[in-house]
Amino acid sequence: MIAAIIASAAGGATPGTPTIGTATAGNASASVAFTVPAYTGKGGVVVYRAISTPSNIEGTASSSPITVSGLSNGTSYTFQVRTETSYGANSAYSAASNSVTPAVPPVAPPVAPPVAPPVAPPVAPPVAPPVAPPVAPPVAPPVEPPVSPPVVILCNGSPCDIAGGCVCFDNLNCACP
């Protein structure tokens, strides 16, 4: 009743009650979403206050969502939101939100640094067996025409080499080239 008298004296009226949205758990905190009421009073600063059940831990904001910090991880909470004006008129609290349980976020397992694949020792290119210098085919000594043994005949009692091209005429004369 006194709040209504103060609100009336200040020229305002009781603001509308916010519509509760979804609460989301964090690490020792919660984010409480809500919809702003159609009427927030006449003039003045408007603040929205969320309060937890249990523990009556509060958080305020000038718009949605409100973060409520200082909650105990592992404890289940619900929240209600109300509108407050600078001239002292406050709305009723909204309906309770969904239940959330703050928790420490899971820690991702450490990521092992990348491991380079094993490096094989360098492989030398195949080595060709030593190559002997080219061997020239054996060179045969020059072939000289066979030398015929002299065929010697007696021509008029003198030797005449007919194999060397000599000619004996009438068994008397030996003529050689």
PDB file of C-alpha atoms in Angstrom:
ATOM      1  CA  MET A   1       0.000   0.000   0.000  1.00  0.00           C
ATOM      2  CA  ILE A   2       2.799   2.388   0.845  1.00  0.00           C
ATOM      3  CA  ALA A   3       4.487   1.615  -2.534  1.00  0.00           C
ATOM      4  CA  ALA A   4       1.216   2.464  -4.291  1.00  0.00           C
ATOM      5  CA  ILE A   5       1.001   5.778  -2.405  1.00  0.00           C
ATOM      6  CA  ILE A   6       4.640   6.603  -3.247  1.00  0.00           C
ATOM      7  CA  ALA A   7       4.077   5.659  -6.908  1.00  0.00           C
ATOM      8  CA  SER A   8       0.955   7.777  -7.026  1.00  0.00           C
ATOM      9  CA  ALA A   9       2.701  10.717  -5.371  1.00  0.00           C
ATOM     10  CA  ALA A  10       5.591  10.440  -7.841  1.00  0.00           C
ATOM     11  CA  GLY A  11       3.173  10.477 -10.760  1.00  0.00           C
ATOM     12  CA  GLY A  12       3.801   6.903 -11.827  1.00  0.00           C
ATOM     13  CA  ALA A  13       1.828   3.750 -11.765  1.00  0.00           C
ATOM     14  CA  THR A  14       2.809   0.189 -11.046  1.00  0.00           C
ATOM     15  CA  PRO A  15       4.734  -1.220 -14.014  1.00  0.00           C
ATOM     16  CA  GLY A  16       3.748  -4.454 -15.679  1.00  0.00           C
ATOM     17  CA  THR A  17       5.289  -7.792 -14.716  1.00  0.00           C
ATOM     18  CA  PRO A  18       7.889  -9.287 -17.113  1.00  0.00           C
ATOM     19  CA  THR A  19       7.138 -12.614 -18.763  1.00  0.00           C
ATOM     20  CA  ILE A  20       9.741 -15.179 -17.758  1.00  0.00           C
ATOM     21  CA  GLY A  21      11.735 -16.841 -20.521  1.00  0.00           C
ATOM     22  CA  THR A  22      14.380 -19.530 -20.366  1.00  0.00           C
ATOM     23  CA  ALA A  23      17.131 -19.691 -17.761  1.00  0.00           C
ATOM     24  CA  THR A  24      20.498 -21.084 -18.899  1.00  0.00           C
ATOM     25  CA  ALA A  25      23.134 -22.400 -16.500  1.00  0.00           C
ATOM     26  CA  GLY A  26      26.734 -21.203 -16.561  1.00  0.00           C
ATOM     27  CA  ASN A  27      29.761 -21.655 -14.324  1.00  0.00           C
ATOM     28  CA  ALA A  28      28.523 -20.459 -10.877  1.00  0.00           C
ATOM     29  CA  SER A  29      26.003 -18.291 -12.740  1.00  0.00           C
ATOM     30  CA  ALA A  30      22.818 -18.306 -14.785  1.00  0.00           C
ATOM     31  CA  SER A  31      21.436 -16.188 -17.600  1.00  0.00           C
ATOM     32  CA  VAL A  32      17.730 -15.426 -17.156  1.00  0.00           C
ATOM     33  CA  ALA A  33      15.811 -14.341 -20.258  1.00  0.00           C
ATOM     34  CA  PHE A  34      12.479 -12.515 -20.077  1.00  0.00           C
ATOM     35  CA  THR A  35      10.097 -10.380 -22.131  1.00  0.00           C
ATOM     36  CA  VAL A  36       9.722  -6.739 -21.121  1.00  0.00           C
ATOM     37  CA  PRO A  37       6.157  -5.840 -20.061  1.00  0.00           C
ATOM     38  CA  ALA A  38       4.062  -3.585 -22.278  1.00  0.00           C
ATOM     39  CA  TYR A  39       3.853  -0.907 -19.568  1.00  0.00           C
ATOM     40  CA  THR A  40       6.920  -0.001 -17.496  1.00  0.00           C
ATOM     41  CA  GLY A  41       5.483   2.920 -15.523  1.00  0.00           C
ATOM     42  CA  LYS A  42       5.533   6.665 -16.134  1.00  0.00           C
ATOM     43  CA  GLY A  43       9.012   7.987 -16.756  1.00  0.00           C
ATOM     44  CA  GLY A  44      12.019   7.248 -14.635  1.00  0.00           C
ATOM     45  CA  VAL A  45      14.717   4.631 -14.976  1.00  0.00           C
ATOM     46  CA  VAL A  46      13.586   1.056 -15.304  1.00  0.00           C
ATOM     47  CA  VAL A  47      15.661  -1.856 -13.967  1.00  0.00           C
ATOM     48  CA  TYR A  48      14.813  -5.540 -14.105  1.00  0.00           C
ATOM     49  CA  ARG A  49      15.740  -7.698 -11.124  1.00  0.00           C
ATOM     50  CA  ALA A  50      16.038 -11.508 -11.119  1.00  0.00           C
ATOM     51  CA  ILE A  51      16.083 -13.419  -7.836  1.00  0.00           C
ATOM     52  CA  SER A  52      17.029 -17.066  -7.305  1.00  0.00           C
ATOM     53  CA  THR A  53      15.280 -19.762  -5.356  1.00  0.00           C
ATOM     54  CA  PRO A  54      16.923 -20.991  -3.182  1.00  0.00           C
ATOM     55  CA  SER A  55      19.366 -18.462  -1.650  1.00  0.00           C
ATOM     56  CA  ASN A  56      17.688 -15.230  -2.924  1.00  0.00           C
ATOM     57  CA  ILE A  57      20.758 -14.309  -5.005  1.00  0.00           C
ATOM     58  CA  GLU A  58      19.967 -11.332  -7.235  1.00  0.00           C
ATOM     59  CA  GLY A  59      21.109  -9.841 -10.494  1.00  0.00           C
ATOM     60  CA  THR A  60      19.937  -6.707 -12.337  1.00  0.00           C
ATOM     61  CA  ALA A  61      20.018  -5.440 -15.914  1.00  0.00           C
ATOM     62  CA  SER A  62      18.376  -2.772 -18.045  1.00  0.00           C
ATOM     63  CA  SER A  63      17.268  -5.379 -20.609  1.00  0.00           C
ATOM     64  CA  SER A  64      17.036  -9.125 -21.147  1.00  0.00           C
ATOM     65  CA  PRO A  65      18.840 -11.347 -20.232  1.00  0.00           C
ATOM     66  CA  ILE A  66      19.946 -10.833 -16.623  1.00  0.00           C
ATOM     67  CA  THR A  67      23.097 -12.606 -15.407  1.00  0.00           C
ATOM     68  CA  VAL A  68      22.883 -13.849 -11.824  1.00  0.00           C
ATOM     69  CA  SER A  69      26.367 -14.579 -10.467  1.00  0.00           C
ATOM     70  CA  GLY A  70      27.572 -16.138  -7.209  1.00  0.00           C
ATOM     71  CA  LEU A  71      25.535 -19.335  -7.511  1.00  0.00           C
ATOM     72  CA  SER A  72      26.848 -22.648  -6.221  1.00  0.00           C
ATOM     73  CA  ASN A  73      27.808 -25.167  -8.887  1.00  0.00           C
ATOM     74  CA  GLY A  74      25.805 -28.369  -8.450  1.00  0.00           C
ATOM     75  CA  THR A  75      22.785 -26.638  -6.839  1.00  0.00           C
ATOM     76  CA  SER A  76      19.486 -26.443  -8.735  1.00  0.00           C
ATOM     77  CA  TYR A  77      17.913 -22.962  -9.061  1.00  0.00           C
ATOM     78  CA  THR A  78      14.788 -21.300 -10.479  1.00  0.00           C
ATOM     79  CA  PHE A  79      14.409 -17.534 -11.045  1.00  0.00           C
ATOM     80  CA  GLN A  80      11.725 -14.850 -11.002  1.00  0.00           C
ATOM     81  CA  VAL A  81      11.988 -11.388 -12.574  1.00  0.00           C
ATOM     82  CA  ARG A  82      10.319  -8.068 -11.701  1.00  0.00           C
ATOM     83  CA  THR A  83      10.311  -4.501 -13.038  1.00  0.00           C
ATOM     84  CA  GLU A  84      11.576  -1.704 -10.767  1.00  0.00           C
ATOM     85  CA  THR A  85      11.273   2.047 -11.410  1.00  0.00           C
ATOM     86  CA  SER A  86      13.323   4.956 -10.118  1.00  0.00           C
ATOM     87  CA  TYR A  87      10.272   6.354  -8.299  1.00  0.00           C
ATOM     88  CA  GLY A  88       9.868   3.244  -6.147  1.00  0.00           C
ATOM     89  CA  ALA A  89       7.093   1.399  -7.934  1.00  0.00           C
ATOM     90  CA  ASN A  90       7.868  -2.266  -8.562  1.00  0.00           C
ATOM     91  CA  SER A  91       5.894  -4.943 -10.351  1.00  0.00           C
ATOM     92  CA  ALA A  92       5.065  -8.291  -8.906  1.00  0.00           C
ATOM     93  CA  TYR A  93       7.576 -11.082  -9.566  1.00  0.00           C
ATOM     94  CA  SER A  94       7.022 -13.203 -12.646  1.00  0.00           C
ATOM     95  CA  ALA A  95       6.321 -16.908 -12.628  1.00  0.00           C
ATOM     96  CA  ALA A  96       9.334 -19.123 -11.873  1.00  0.00           C
ATOM     97  CA  SER A  97      11.723 -20.066 -14.664  1.00  0.00           C
ATOM     98  CA  ASN A  98      12.842 -23.516 -15.611  1.00  0.00           C
ATOM     99  CA  SER A  99      15.278 -25.152 -13.196  1.00  0.00           C
ATOM    100  CA  VAL A 100      19.011 -24.929 -13.977  1.00  0.00           C
ATOM    101  CA  THR A 101      22.098 -26.335 -12.241  1.00  0.00           C
ATOM    102  CA  PRO A 102      25.289 -24.302 -12.695  1.00  0.00           C
ATOM    103  CA  ALA A 103      28.436 -26.346 -13.245  1.00  0.00           C
ATOM    104  CA  VAL A 104      32.077 -25.972 -14.093  1.00  0.00           C
ATOM    105  CA  PRO A 105      32.364 -26.393 -17.837  1.00  0.00           C
ATOM    106  CA  PRO A 106      34.006 -29.637 -18.871  1.00  0.00           C
ATOM    107  CA  VAL A 107      37.668 -29.350 -19.603  1.00  0.00           C
ATOM    108  CA  ALA A 108      38.629 -30.503 -23.017  1.00  0.00           C
ATOM    109  CA  PRO A 109      41.333 -33.129 -22.934  1.00  0.00           C
ATOM    110  CA  PRO A 110      44.710 -31.694 -23.748  1.00  0.00           C
ATOM    111  CA  VAL A 111      45.523 -31.810 -27.381  1.00  0.00           C
ATOM    112  CA  ALA A 112      48.792 -33.517 -28.062  1.00  0.00           C
ATOM    113  CA  PRO A 113      51.063 -31.551 -30.305  1.00  0.00           C
ATOM    114  CA  PRO A 114      51.279 -32.926 -33.782  1.00  0.00           C
ATOM    115  CA  VAL A 115      53.903 -35.582 -34.147  1.00  0.00           C
ATOM    116  CA  ALA A 116      55.961 -35.550 -37.257  1.00  0.00           C
ATOM    117  CA  PRO A 117      56.113 -38.894 -39.007  1.00  0.00           C
ATOM    118  CA  PRO A 118      59.437 -40.655 -38.642  1.00  0.00           C
ATOM    119  CA  VAL A 119      61.943 -39.545 -41.180  1.00  0.00           C
ATOM    120  CA  ALA A 120      63.683 -42.298 -43.059  1.00  0.00           C
ATOM    121  CA  PRO A 121      67.386 -41.825 -43.554  1.00  0.00           C
ATOM    122  CA  PRO A 122      68.190 -40.475 -46.953  1.00  0.00           C
ATOM    123  CA  VAL A 123      68.553 -43.131 -49.554  1.00  0.00           C
ATOM    124  CA  ALA A 124      71.495 -42.739 -51.855  1.00  0.00           C
ATOM    125  CA  PRO A 125      70.724 -43.237 -55.484  1.00  0.00           C
ATOM    126  CA  PRO A 126      71.800 -46.615 -56.753  1.00  0.00           C
ATOM    127  CA  VAL A 127      75.437 -46.671 -57.689  1.00  0.00           C
ATOM    128  CA  ALA A 128      76.273 -48.258 -60.979  1.00  0.00           C
ATOM    129  CA  PRO A 129      79.080 -50.767 -60.804  1.00  0.00           C
ATOM    130  CA  PRO A 130      82.367 -49.340 -61.988  1.00  0.00           C
ATOM    131  CA  VAL A 131      82.658 -49.429 -65.708  1.00  0.00           C
ATOM    132  CA  ALA A 132      85.925 -50.592 -67.122  1.00  0.00           C
ATOM    133  CA  PRO A 133      87.257 -48.420 -69.827  1.00  0.00           C
ATOM    134  CA  PRO A 134      86.307 -49.738 -73.192  1.00  0.00           C
ATOM    135  CA  VAL A 135      88.652 -52.383 -74.416  1.00  0.00           C
ATOM    136  CA  ALA A 136      89.571 -52.126 -78.004  1.00  0.00           C
ATOM    137  CA  PRO A 137      89.318 -55.357 -79.835  1.00  0.00           C
ATOM    138  CA  PRO A 138      92.660 -56.919 -80.319  1.00  0.00           C
ATOM    139  CA  VAL A 139      94.313 -55.622 -83.363  1.00  0.00           C
ATOM    140  CA  ALA A 140      95.778 -58.307 -85.496  1.00  0.00           C
ATOM    141  CA  PRO A 141      99.064 -57.549 -86.997  1.00  0.00           C
ATOM    142  CA  PRO A 142      98.772 -56.680 -90.612  1.00  0.00           C
ATOM    143  CA  VAL A 143      98.476 -59.738 -92.664  1.00  0.00           C
ATOM    144  CA  GLU A 144     101.019 -59.941 -95.275  1.00  0.00           C
ATOM    145  CA  PRO A 145     100.418 -62.170 -98.130  1.00  0.00           C
ATOM    146  CA  PRO A 146     102.062 -65.421 -97.546  1.00  0.00           C
ATOM    147  CA  VAL A 147     105.398 -65.608 -98.966  1.00  0.00           C
ATOM    148  CA  SER A 148     105.768 -68.566-101.077  1.00  0.00           C
ATOM    149  CA  PRO A 149     108.954 -70.320-100.816  1.00  0.00           C
ATOM    150  CA  PRO A 150     110.948 -69.677-103.853  1.00  0.00           C
ATOM    151  CA  VAL A 151     110.420 -72.106-106.577  1.00  0.00           C
ATOM    152  CA  VAL A 152     113.678 -72.259-108.200  1.00  0.00           C
ATOM    153  CA  ILE A 153     114.365 -74.072-111.352  1.00  0.00           C
ATOM    154  CA  LEU A 154     117.565 -74.322-113.214  1.00  0.00           C
ATOM    155  CA  CYS A 155     117.535 -72.424-116.354  1.00  0.00           C
ATOM    156  CA  ASN A 156     120.607 -73.046-118.439  1.00  0.00           C
ATOM    157  CA  GLY A 157     122.240 -74.244-115.316  1.00  0.00           C
ATOM    158  CA  SER A 158     121.443 -71.119-113.297  1.00  0.00           C
ATOM    159  CA  PRO A 159     118.744 -70.902-110.698  1.00  0.00           C
ATOM    160  CA  CYS A 160     115.581 -69.096-111.804  1.00  0.00           C
ATOM    161  CA  ASP A 161     112.907 -68.191-109.202  1.00  0.00           C
ATOM    162  CA  ILE A 162     109.716 -68.729-111.053  1.00  0.00           C
ATOM    163  CA  ALA A 163     107.660 -68.059-107.859  1.00  0.00           C
ATOM    164  CA  GLY A 164     109.111 -64.532-107.753  1.00  0.00           C
ATOM    165  CA  GLY A 165     107.875 -63.940-111.257  1.00  0.00           C
ATOM    166  CA  CYS A 166     110.898 -65.026-113.184  1.00  0.00           C
ATOM    167  CA  VAL A 167     110.402 -66.875-116.393  1.00  0.00           C
ATOM    168  CA  CYS A 168     112.766 -69.345-117.880  1.00  0.00           C
ATOM    169  CA  PHE A 169     112.729 -69.324-121.676  1.00  0.00           C
ATOM    170  CA  ASP A 170     113.570 -72.386-123.518  1.00  0.00           C
ATOM    171  CA  ASN A 171     115.299 -73.654-120.534  1.00  0.00           C
ATOM    172  CA  LEU A 172     118.061 -71.294-121.441  1.00  0.00           C
ATOM    173  CA  ASN A 173     117.284 -67.793-120.224  1.00  0.00           C
ATOM    174  CA  CYS A 174     115.763 -66.707-116.880  1.00  0.00           C
ATOM    175  CA  ALA A 175     113.968 -63.391-117.086  1.00  0.00           C
ATOM    176  CA  CYS A 176     112.796 -61.719-113.862  1.00  0.00           C
ATOM    177  CA  PRO A 177     110.715 -58.600-113.493  1.00  0.00           C
TER     178      PRO A 177
END
